[in-house]
Coordinates of C-alpha atoms in Angstrom, one line a residue:
M1 CA 20.2 3.3 21.8
S2 CA 18.6 1.2 18.7
W3 CA 15.6 0.1 21.2
L4 CA 15.2 3.6 22.2
F5 CA 14.7 4.7 18.5
L6 CA 12.2 1.5 18.1
L7 CA 10.3 2.3 21.0
L8 CA 9.9 6.2 20.3
A9 CA 9.1 5.5 16.5
S10 CA 6.3 2.9 17.5
L11 CA 4.6 5.5 19.7
A12 CA 5.0 8.2 16.8
W13 CA 3.2 5.8 14.7
V14 CA 0.6 4.9 16.9
L15 CA 0.1 9.2 17.2
F16 CA 0.2 9.2 13.4
D17 CA -2.5 6.1 12.9
I18 CA -5.0 8.0 15.5
C19 CA -5.0 11.3 13.6
R20 CA -5.3 9.6 10.1
K21 CA -8.3 7.7 11.6
H22 CA -10.0 11.0 12.1
L23 CA -8.9 12.8 9.0
V24 CA -10.1 10.1 6.7
E25 CA -13.6 10.5 8.2
T26 CA -13.7 13.7 6.2
H27 CA -11.2 13.6 3.5
H28 CA -10.2 11.1 0.9
P29 CA -7.5 8.7 1.7
L30 CA -5.3 9.8 -1.5
L31 CA -5.7 13.6 -0.2
V32 CA -4.5 12.5 3.3
G33 CA -1.6 10.6 2.0
A34 CA -0.5 13.5 -0.6
V35 CA -0.9 16.1 2.3
F36 CA 1.3 14.5 5.0
S37 CA 4.0 13.5 2.1
V38 CA 4.1 17.0 0.7
V39 CA 4.3 18.8 4.2
T40 CA 7.1 16.8 5.4
L41 CA 9.2 17.3 2.4
P42 CA 10.6 20.7 4.1
I43 CA 11.5 18.7 7.5
Y44 CA 13.4 15.7 5.4
L45 CA 15.1 18.6 3.4
L46 CA 16.4 20.6 6.4
Y47 CA 17.5 17.2 8.3
W48 CA 19.8 16.2 5.2
L49 CA 21.3 19.6 4.7
I50 CA 21.9 19.6 8.6
S51 CA 23.4 16.3 8.4
G52 CA 25.9 17.4 5.5
A53 CA 23.9 17.0 2.2
V54 CA 25.6 13.9 1.0
L55 CA 24.7 12.4 -2.0
P56 CA 24.7 8.3 -2.4
V57 CA 27.6 7.2 -4.5
A58 CA 26.0 3.8 -5.4
Q59 CA 23.8 4.4 -8.7
A60 CA 21.8 1.1 -7.8
Y61 CA 20.5 3.0 -4.7
Y62 CA 18.4 5.4 -6.6
G63 CA 16.3 2.6 -8.3
L64 CA 16.0 0.7 -4.8
A65 CA 14.9 3.6 -3.0
S66 CA 12.4 4.6 -5.6
I67 CA 10.9 1.1 -5.2
S68 CA 10.6 1.7 -1.7
G69 CA 8.8 5.0 -2.4
V70 CA 6.3 3.7 -4.3
L71 CA 5.5 0.7 -2.0
A72 CA 5.2 3.5 0.8
A73 CA 2.7 5.4 -0.9
I74 CA 0.6 2.2 -1.8
G75 CA 1.0 1.1 1.9
A76 CA -0.1 4.6 2.9
V77 CA -3.0 5.2 0.8
S78 CA -4.5 1.5 1.2
F79 CA -4.3 2.0 5.3
I80 CA -5.9 4.9 5.2
A81 CA -8.7 3.7 3.2
A82 CA -8.9 1.0 5.4
L83 CA -9.2 3.1 8.3
G84 CA -12.2 4.7 7.0
R85 CA -14.2 1.3 6.6
G86 CA -13.7 -0.5 9.8
R87 CA -12.8 -0.7 13.4
F88 CA -9.6 0.6 14.6
S89 CA -8.9 -2.0 17.2
V90 CA -9.7 -4.8 14.9
L91 CA -7.7 -3.7 11.8
L92 CA -4.7 -2.4 12.8
P93 CA -3.3 -5.7 14.5
V94 CA -3.3 -6.9 10.8
L95 CA -0.5 -5.1 10.3
S96 CA 1.2 -7.6 12.6
L97 CA 1.9 -9.6 9.4
T98 CA 4.3 -7.4 8.1
P99 CA 7.1 -9.4 10.0
L100 CA 6.2 -12.4 7.8
V101 CA 6.1 -10.5 4.5
A102 CA 9.6 -9.1 5.7
A103 CA 11.1 -12.4 6.6
L104 CA 9.9 -13.8 3.3
I105 CA 11.3 -11.3 1.3
N106 CA 14.4 -11.4 3.2
V107 CA 14.7 -15.0 2.4
L108 CA 14.1 -14.7 -1.2
F109 CA 15.9 -11.5 -2.2
F110 CA 18.5 -10.8 0.6
S111 CA 19.3 -14.7 1.7
V112 CA 18.5 -13.7 5.2
I113 CA 17.4 -17.1 6.7
L114 CA 15.8 -16.9 10.4
P115 CA 15.7 -19.7 12.8
W116 CA 12.8 -22.4 12.0
L117 CA 11.3 -21.5 15.2
A118 CA 10.7 -17.8 14.4
Y119 CA 8.8 -18.8 11.3
V120 CA 6.5 -21.2 13.5
V121 CA 5.8 -18.0 15.7
I122 CA 5.1 -15.9 12.5
A123 CA 2.6 -18.6 11.4
I124 CA 0.6 -18.4 14.9
C125 CA 0.7 -14.7 14.4
V126 CA -1.0 -15.0 10.8
F127 CA -3.7 -17.6 12.2
A128 CA -4.4 -15.1 15.3
T129 CA -4.5 -12.4 12.7
F130 CA -7.1 -14.0 10.7
R131 CA -9.4 -15.1 13.4
L132 CA -9.5 -11.7 14.6
L133 CA -10.8 -10.5 11.5
G134 CA -13.5 -12.9 10.9
D135 CA -14.6 -16.6 11.4
G136 CA -11.5 -18.8 10.4
F137 CA -9.8 -17.6 7.3
K138 CA -13.0 -16.1 6.1
V139 CA -12.3 -12.3 6.4
S140 CA -15.6 -10.6 7.1
E141 CA -14.2 -7.2 8.7
P142 CA -14.7 -4.2 6.3
G143 CA -11.8 -2.7 5.0
S144 CA -9.6 -5.9 5.8
G145 CA -8.6 -6.1 1.7
F146 CA -7.1 -2.5 1.9
M147 CA -4.9 -3.4 5.4
L148 CA -3.8 -6.4 4.1
L149 CA -2.6 -4.5 1.0
A150 CA -0.8 -2.2 3.3
T151 CA 0.9 -4.8 5.1
F152 CA 2.2 -6.7 2.1
S153 CA 3.5 -3.0 0.5
W154 CA 5.0 -2.2 4.3
G155 CA 6.4 -5.5 4.6
A156 CA 8.4 -5.5 1.4
C157 CA 9.3 -1.6 1.8
I158 CA 10.7 -2.1 4.9
C159 CA 13.1 -4.7 3.6
V160 CA 14.2 -2.5 0.6
D161 CA 14.9 0.4 3.3
Q162 CA 17.3 -2.0 5.2
Y163 CA 19.4 -2.8 2.1
V164 CA 19.5 0.3 0.3
L165 CA 20.5 2.4 3.9
Q166 CA 24.4 1.0 3.8
F167 CA 24.6 3.1 0.6
S168 CA 23.1 6.5 1.8
H169 CA 22.5 8.5 5.1
V170 CA 19.2 8.3 6.9
S171 CA 18.4 11.9 6.0
F172 CA 19.0 11.4 2.2
H173 CA 17.0 8.0 2.3
A174 CA 14.1 9.9 4.2
L175 CA 14.0 12.8 1.7
W176 CA 14.3 10.7 -1.3
V177 CA 11.3 8.0 -0.5
N178 CA 8.9 11.3 0.3
V179 CA 9.9 12.9 -2.9
I180 CA 9.1 9.5 -4.2
M181 CA 5.9 9.2 -2.5
V182 CA 4.9 12.7 -3.3
C183 CA 4.9 12.0 -7.0
V184 CA 3.2 9.0 -7.0
L185 CA 0.4 10.4 -4.6
L186 CA -0.3 13.8 -7.0
I187 CA -0.3 11.8 -10.2
A188 CA -2.9 9.5 -8.7
L189 CA -4.5 12.9 -7.7
L190 CA -4.6 14.2 -11.2
F191 CA -6.8 11.0 -12.1
N192 CA -8.7 11.3 -9.2
R193 CA -9.5 15.0 -9.0
S194 CA -12.6 14.8 -6.8
A195 CA -10.7 13.8 -4.2
I196 CA -9.0 16.9 -3.6
T197 CA -11.6 18.5 -1.3
F198 CA -10.5 20.4 2.1
S199 CA -13.0 20.4 5.1
K200 CA -12.3 23.3 7.8
M201 CA -12.7 20.4 10.3
H202 CA -9.9 18.1 12.4
N203 CA -7.0 21.2 12.0
R204 CA -5.1 19.5 15.0
F205 CA -5.3 16.3 13.5
W206 CA -3.3 17.8 10.5
L207 CA -0.6 19.4 12.8
L208 CA -0.4 16.0 15.2
G209 CA -0.2 13.6 12.3
L210 CA 2.5 15.8 10.7
I211 CA 4.6 15.6 13.9
G212 CA 3.9 12.0 14.4
F213 CA 4.8 11.0 10.8
S214 CA 7.9 12.9 10.6
A215 CA 9.1 11.4 13.6
A216 CA 8.1 7.9 13.3
V217 CA 10.0 7.7 9.8
L218 CA 13.2 9.2 11.0
L219 CA 13.3 7.3 14.0
Q220 CA 12.6 4.0 12.4
F221 CA 15.2 4.4 9.7
N222 CA 17.9 5.0 12.6
A223 CA 16.7 1.8 14.3
L224 CA 17.0 0.1 11.0
R225 CA 20.8 1.0 10.9
Y226 CA 21.3 -1.6 14.0
L227 CA 18.0 -3.8 14.1
D228 CA 17.0 -6.4 11.6
A229 CA 13.8 -5.2 9.5
S230 CA 11.8 -8.4 11.0
T231 CA 12.5 -7.6 14.7
V232 CA 11.6 -3.5 14.0
E233 CA 8.1 -4.6 12.3
A234 CA 7.6 -7.3 15.4
V235 CA 8.2 -5.1 18.1
K236 CA 6.4 -1.9 16.6
R237 CA 3.3 -4.1 15.8
A238 CA 3.3 -5.3 19.3
I239 CA 2.6 -1.6 20.7
G240 CA 0.4 -0.8 17.8
I241 CA -1.9 -3.4 18.3
I242 CA -1.8 -2.9 22.5
S243 CA -2.5 1.0 21.8
A244 CA -5.0 0.4 19.0
M245 CA -7.2 -2.0 21.3
V246 CA -7.1 0.5 24.3
I247 CA -7.9 3.6 22.0
G248 CA -10.7 1.6 20.1
R249 CA -12.2 0.7 23.0
V250 CA -11.9 3.6 25.4
F251 CA -11.8 6.5 23.0
L252 CA -13.4 5.2 19.9
H253 CA -15.9 3.6 21.6
E254 CA -15.6 0.4 19.3
Q255 CA -17.1 -2.8 20.4
L256 CA -15.1 -6.2 21.0
E257 CA -16.0 -9.7 21.4
R258 CA -13.7 -11.8 23.8
H259 CA -12.2 -13.4 20.9
H260 CA -11.1 -10.3 19.7
Y261 CA -9.1 -9.6 22.8
L262 CA -7.6 -13.4 23.0
Y263 CA -6.4 -13.4 19.5
G264 CA -5.0 -9.6 20.2
V265 CA -3.2 -11.0 23.2
V266 CA -1.9 -13.8 20.9
I267 CA -0.6 -11.8 18.6
I268 CA 1.2 -9.7 21.1
F269 CA 3.1 -12.6 22.5
S270 CA 3.9 -13.9 19.2
V271 CA 5.4 -10.3 18.0
L272 CA 7.5 -10.5 21.1
A273 CA 8.6 -13.6 20.9
F274 CA 9.7 -13.2 17.5
S275 CA 11.8 -10.2 18.0
Q276 CA 13.5 -12.6 21.2
I277 CA 14.1 -15.7 18.7
N278 CA 14.9 -13.4 16.0

């Protein structure tokens, strides 16, 4: 059942990513992130009430879960900003670095040590990702900086999520993290009011994005109750890379060179191998 949760969560993230790619063409990244966070609050609140409306007892939970919310907000805005600058099929594979970030954070803060072969596979994945973005370790793809920031934010966020879920039900954690995200993004909009402009275009992408986002978060939190954070990230990114390259080429008409496909395949096999080793 845990792997089914992970598969469905990965597909839901792909749907959400496509919607954000279209929305950022006519809306500011801050606004897109804030809207999705606000409109999903009632969904998470209802889920929490149906689940019994139980509050976490451990006081340490709230501080750590709030950190997760801040990281999630930073990652969401950075990711959307990246999509508005570069190619979907090239930038999305950068998120494959999140297993590396998650693995390192688990080692440094949560004393979770992976087999040495897992770190070798992660290193291969990192090398292939940088080759995908430019020449060697010289990053040239527009939006790469924002995507790397999103990668580090989300890699850290998922480790915190896994740790605090032992103190809270999935329903409340999803609600709490989303409340923190809303607060962070609304404060950011207060300092950048020029970002608050709505367009009548792409209404269907708001609806589809809402469905994808709420489903992805809830399914991922359930998967994290049984699987390691690094494993969740590895499998999720493998599915995301395949989807991004197909969608980018077929539907968004993005032009890719041979080396883009080559290193995309290397990343896919790396993250899948990582999930098996771990």
